[in-house]
Amino acid sequence: MNEEFQPSKLKMALLNLKAKSFKRNKGAINFRYAKNFIIAYEVLENNDQQIALIEDFADYLKQNGKIVSKIIIYPGKDTKNIPVPADRNRWNFCQADFNWYGFPKADGLQMILKQPSDFFINLDMSFSYKTIVMASMSNSIARVSLWQENYPAFFDILLKQNETPNLNQYICDLKDCFKHLQ
């Protein structure tokens, strides 16, 4: 998380209260038997390398027999600038689809998150209120993210990196973590 940015105590209290109202699947976390994965990430402007890494990770999951749904959040608030999804398991949203504390306003996003899944994987490298809300709303057995100080109450598996966090290393850590969850 950016050291200059400190999450609002009011927003965090509101998110904690709201998170308790969502129902979710519970069960053993096992990569081998998991079928449905939700990958959520926010696209940084003009970052083709980020998208390529995430697509490679989604392909890795598909090669292991997993069904992967991607939730992609684009910068800006103009819905006209969002590309049309290329496949049926990709869902594109923008900042206008969320309210001031990160709660999704889009019915489609709420519907996706309420579907039963085995893993919800956050691929954002920095703190995000939207990430917390999506994880809380997801009906996933396991919620996975990169370590952030305020995330333990919302995620089941948090991966901490010793050096400056980068997406490539985080994805490698995820794959290694999956080997231990069999």
mmCIF file of C-alpha atoms in Angstrom:
data_model
loop_
_atom_site.group_PDB
_atom_site.id
_atom_site.type_symbol
_atom_site.label_atom_id
_atom_site.label_comp_id
_atom_site.label_asym_id
_atom_site.label_seq_id
_atom_site.Cartn_x
_atom_site.Cartn_y
_atom_site.Cartn_z
ATOM 1 C CA MET A 1 0.000 0.000 0.000
ATOM 2 C CA ASN A 2 1.181 3.514 -0.671
ATOM 3 C CA GLU A 3 2.657 4.719 2.616
ATOM 4 C CA GLU A 4 1.103 8.168 2.183
ATOM 5 C CA PHE A 5 -2.387 6.682 1.791
ATOM 6 C CA GLN A 6 -4.219 5.678 4.944
ATOM 7 C CA PRO A 7 -7.637 4.031 4.615
ATOM 8 C CA SER A 8 -10.478 5.965 6.170
ATOM 9 C CA LYS A 9 -11.574 4.542 9.520
ATOM 10 C CA LEU A 10 -15.175 5.431 8.671
ATOM 11 C CA LYS A 11 -15.080 3.546 5.351
ATOM 12 C CA MET A 12 -13.358 0.547 6.942
ATOM 13 C CA ALA A 13 -15.961 0.412 9.749
ATOM 14 C CA LEU A 14 -18.733 0.619 7.162
ATOM 15 C CA LEU A 15 -17.137 -2.147 5.087
ATOM 16 C CA ASN A 16 -16.692 -4.384 8.160
ATOM 17 C CA LEU A 17 -20.358 -3.920 9.024
ATOM 18 C CA LYS A 18 -21.497 -4.551 5.447
ATOM 19 C CA ALA A 19 -19.216 -7.612 5.054
ATOM 20 C CA LYS A 20 -21.017 -9.427 7.868
ATOM 21 C CA SER A 21 -24.296 -9.339 5.932
ATOM 22 C CA PHE A 22 -23.041 -11.400 2.960
ATOM 23 C CA LYS A 23 -23.470 -15.169 2.827
ATOM 24 C CA ARG A 24 -20.724 -17.392 1.453
ATOM 25 C CA ASN A 25 -19.820 -21.009 0.832
ATOM 26 C CA LYS A 26 -17.649 -22.625 3.443
ATOM 27 C CA GLY A 27 -15.558 -25.716 3.070
ATOM 28 C CA ALA A 28 -12.074 -27.088 2.653
ATOM 29 C CA ILE A 29 -9.718 -25.091 0.446
ATOM 30 C CA ASN A 30 -8.312 -27.465 -2.153
ATOM 31 C CA PHE A 31 -6.854 -26.431 -5.512
ATOM 32 C CA ARG A 32 -7.059 -29.890 -7.070
ATOM 33 C CA TYR A 33 -10.848 -30.185 -6.662
ATOM 34 C CA ALA A 34 -11.636 -26.499 -7.244
ATOM 35 C CA LYS A 35 -13.463 -25.770 -10.497
ATOM 36 C CA ASN A 36 -14.596 -22.128 -10.528
ATOM 37 C CA PHE A 37 -12.225 -19.199 -10.132
ATOM 38 C CA ILE A 38 -12.948 -15.478 -10.137
ATOM 39 C CA ILE A 39 -10.015 -13.202 -10.923
ATOM 40 C CA ALA A 40 -10.530 -9.506 -10.156
ATOM 41 C CA TYR A 41 -8.169 -6.700 -11.080
ATOM 42 C CA GLU A 42 -8.059 -3.038 -11.932
ATOM 43 C CA VAL A 43 -6.371 -2.163 -15.217
ATOM 44 C CA LEU A 44 -3.722 0.508 -15.044
ATOM 45 C CA GLU A 45 -3.699 2.845 -18.016
ATOM 46 C CA ASN A 46 -1.536 1.684 -20.934
ATOM 47 C CA ASN A 47 -0.177 -1.361 -19.136
ATOM 48 C CA ASP A 48 -0.104 -4.175 -21.689
ATOM 49 C CA GLN A 49 2.464 -6.099 -19.623
ATOM 50 C CA GLN A 50 0.013 -6.306 -16.687
ATOM 51 C CA ILE A 51 -2.751 -7.635 -18.935
ATOM 52 C CA ALA A 52 -0.398 -10.172 -20.569
ATOM 53 C CA LEU A 53 0.689 -11.527 -17.148
ATOM 54 C CA ILE A 54 -2.913 -11.863 -16.017
ATOM 55 C CA GLU A 55 -3.964 -13.572 -19.262
ATOM 56 C CA ASP A 56 -1.068 -16.039 -18.851
ATOM 57 C CA PHE A 57 -2.222 -16.757 -15.302
ATOM 58 C CA ALA A 58 -5.814 -17.303 -16.488
ATOM 59 C CA ASP A 59 -4.482 -19.682 -19.177
ATOM 60 C CA TYR A 60 -2.511 -21.564 -16.484
ATOM 61 C CA LEU A 61 -5.745 -22.080 -14.535
ATOM 62 C CA LYS A 62 -7.636 -23.152 -17.664
ATOM 63 C CA GLN A 63 -4.885 -25.678 -18.509
ATOM 64 C CA ASN A 64 -5.468 -27.151 -15.062
ATOM 65 C CA GLY A 65 -9.144 -27.699 -15.898
ATOM 66 C CA LYS A 66 -10.512 -24.616 -14.105
ATOM 67 C CA ILE A 67 -13.320 -22.322 -15.230
ATOM 68 C CA VAL A 68 -12.064 -18.743 -14.952
ATOM 69 C CA SER A 69 -14.247 -15.639 -14.766
ATOM 70 C CA LYS A 70 -12.461 -12.293 -14.944
ATOM 71 C CA ILE A 71 -13.737 -9.060 -13.438
ATOM 72 C CA ILE A 72 -11.836 -6.159 -14.970
ATOM 73 C CA ILE A 73 -12.164 -2.601 -13.714
ATOM 74 C CA TYR A 74 -11.080 0.105 -16.145
ATOM 75 C CA PRO A 75 -9.946 3.598 -15.135
ATOM 76 C CA GLY A 76 -12.277 6.517 -15.650
ATOM 77 C CA LYS A 77 -15.995 6.909 -15.213
ATOM 78 C CA ASP A 78 -17.133 6.862 -18.824
ATOM 79 C CA THR A 79 -18.780 3.559 -19.663
ATOM 80 C CA LYS A 80 -18.318 4.276 -23.384
ATOM 81 C CA ASN A 81 -14.547 3.745 -22.995
ATOM 82 C CA ILE A 82 -14.927 0.184 -21.719
ATOM 83 C CA PRO A 83 -14.110 -2.425 -24.366
ATOM 84 C CA VAL A 84 -16.663 -5.085 -25.213
ATOM 85 C CA PRO A 85 -15.620 -8.399 -23.588
ATOM 86 C CA ALA A 86 -14.062 -10.881 -25.998
ATOM 87 C CA ASP A 87 -15.350 -13.975 -24.192
ATOM 88 C CA ARG A 88 -18.354 -14.826 -22.061
ATOM 89 C CA ASN A 89 -16.339 -15.249 -18.843
ATOM 90 C CA ARG A 90 -14.922 -11.729 -18.926
ATOM 91 C CA TRP A 91 -16.800 -8.862 -17.308
ATOM 92 C CA ASN A 92 -15.708 -5.248 -17.843
ATOM 93 C CA PHE A 93 -16.617 -2.413 -15.477
ATOM 94 C CA CYS A 94 -15.425 1.134 -14.751
ATOM 95 C CA GLN A 95 -15.200 3.440 -11.740
ATOM 96 C CA ALA A 96 -18.796 4.622 -12.329
ATOM 97 C CA ASP A 97 -19.988 1.105 -11.446
ATOM 98 C CA PHE A 98 -18.928 1.639 -7.795
ATOM 99 C CA ASN A 99 -20.097 4.081 -5.127
ATOM 100 C CA TRP A 100 -17.857 6.252 -2.898
ATOM 101 C CA TYR A 101 -16.847 3.419 -0.565
ATOM 102 C CA GLY A 102 -16.325 0.747 -3.199
ATOM 103 C CA PHE A 103 -19.719 -0.980 -3.225
ATOM 104 C CA PRO A 104 -20.736 -2.162 -6.730
ATOM 105 C CA LYS A 105 -23.714 -0.349 -8.201
ATOM 106 C CA ALA A 106 -23.797 -2.534 -11.318
ATOM 107 C CA ASP A 107 -26.316 -5.373 -11.023
ATOM 108 C CA GLY A 108 -24.177 -7.544 -13.306
ATOM 109 C CA LEU A 109 -21.194 -7.312 -10.966
ATOM 110 C CA GLN A 110 -23.304 -8.139 -7.936
ATOM 111 C CA MET A 111 -24.740 -11.142 -9.779
ATOM 112 C CA ILE A 112 -21.249 -12.454 -10.701
ATOM 113 C CA LEU A 113 -19.984 -12.154 -7.142
ATOM 114 C CA LYS A 114 -23.001 -13.979 -5.683
ATOM 115 C CA GLN A 115 -22.451 -17.031 -7.906
ATOM 116 C CA PRO A 116 -20.835 -19.947 -6.022
ATOM 117 C CA SER A 117 -17.111 -20.282 -6.760
ATOM 118 C CA ASP A 118 -14.103 -21.954 -5.230
ATOM 119 C CA PHE A 119 -11.563 -19.122 -5.354
ATOM 120 C CA PHE A 120 -11.803 -15.327 -5.524
ATOM 121 C CA ILE A 121 -8.362 -14.016 -6.472
ATOM 122 C CA ASN A 122 -7.507 -10.337 -6.195
ATOM 123 C CA LEU A 123 -4.658 -9.409 -8.548
ATOM 124 C CA ASP A 124 -4.444 -5.724 -7.568
ATOM 125 C CA MET A 125 -1.067 -4.744 -6.197
ATOM 126 C CA SER A 126 -2.282 -1.899 -3.975
ATOM 127 C CA PHE A 127 -5.014 -1.325 -1.392
ATOM 128 C CA SER A 128 -8.504 -0.848 -2.802
ATOM 129 C CA TYR A 129 -11.898 -0.436 -1.173
ATOM 130 C CA LYS A 130 -13.456 -2.019 -4.270
ATOM 131 C CA THR A 131 -11.324 -5.129 -3.727
ATOM 132 C CA ILE A 132 -12.487 -5.473 -0.122
ATOM 133 C CA VAL A 133 -16.140 -5.169 -1.073
ATOM 134 C CA MET A 134 -15.868 -7.587 -3.999
ATOM 135 C CA ALA A 135 -14.106 -10.134 -1.769
ATOM 136 C CA SER A 136 -16.764 -9.717 0.935
ATOM 137 C CA MET A 137 -19.582 -10.124 -1.554
ATOM 138 C CA SER A 138 -18.049 -13.103 -3.318
ATOM 139 C CA ASN A 139 -19.616 -16.450 -2.585
ATOM 140 C CA SER A 140 -16.200 -18.137 -2.722
ATOM 141 C CA ILE A 141 -14.753 -20.793 -0.471
ATOM 142 C CA ALA A 142 -11.325 -19.125 -0.564
ATOM 143 C CA ARG A 143 -10.513 -15.453 -0.972
ATOM 144 C CA VAL A 144 -6.917 -14.752 -1.961
ATOM 145 C CA SER A 145 -4.948 -11.501 -2.148
ATOM 146 C CA LEU A 146 -1.573 -9.881 -1.822
ATOM 147 C CA TRP A 147 -0.903 -8.852 1.785
ATOM 148 C CA GLN A 148 -2.278 -5.452 2.775
ATOM 149 C CA GLU A 149 -2.452 -4.292 6.370
ATOM 150 C CA ASN A 150 -6.258 -3.928 6.339
ATOM 151 C CA TYR A 151 -7.070 -7.133 4.409
ATOM 152 C CA PRO A 152 -6.916 -9.952 7.035
ATOM 153 C CA ALA A 153 -10.579 -9.593 8.010
ATOM 154 C CA PHE A 154 -11.705 -9.934 4.386
ATOM 155 C CA PHE A 155 -9.399 -12.585 2.866
ATOM 156 C CA ASP A 156 -8.591 -16.195 3.770
ATOM 157 C CA ILE A 157 -5.157 -16.378 2.132
ATOM 158 C CA LEU A 158 -2.798 -13.406 2.048
ATOM 159 C CA LEU A 159 0.568 -13.676 0.325
ATOM 160 C CA LYS A 160 3.297 -11.393 1.600
ATOM 161 C CA GLN A 161 6.301 -10.399 -0.486
ATOM 162 C CA ASN A 162 9.625 -9.407 1.025
ATOM 163 C CA GLU A 163 10.650 -6.935 -1.640
ATOM 164 C CA THR A 164 8.591 -4.321 -3.428
ATOM 165 C CA PRO A 165 5.486 -6.141 -4.625
ATOM 166 C CA ASN A 166 5.312 -6.893 -8.326
ATOM 167 C CA LEU A 167 2.663 -8.746 -10.287
ATOM 168 C CA ASN A 168 4.974 -11.343 -11.832
ATOM 169 C CA GLN A 169 6.307 -12.460 -8.433
ATOM 170 C CA TYR A 170 2.812 -12.426 -6.946
ATOM 171 C CA ILE A 171 1.518 -14.744 -9.694
ATOM 172 C CA CYS A 172 4.479 -17.081 -9.136
ATOM 173 C CA ASP A 173 3.669 -17.077 -5.405
ATOM 174 C CA LEU A 174 0.034 -17.909 -6.209
ATOM 175 C CA LYS A 175 1.041 -20.904 -8.326
ATOM 176 C CA ASP A 176 3.339 -22.109 -5.545
ATOM 177 C CA CYS A 177 0.551 -21.639 -2.992
ATOM 178 C CA PHE A 178 -1.788 -23.754 -5.138
ATOM 179 C CA LYS A 179 0.732 -26.618 -5.057
ATOM 180 C CA HIS A 180 0.455 -26.629 -1.255
ATOM 181 C CA LEU A 181 -3.352 -26.575 -1.307
ATOM 182 C CA GLN A 182 -3.773 -30.076 -2.749
#
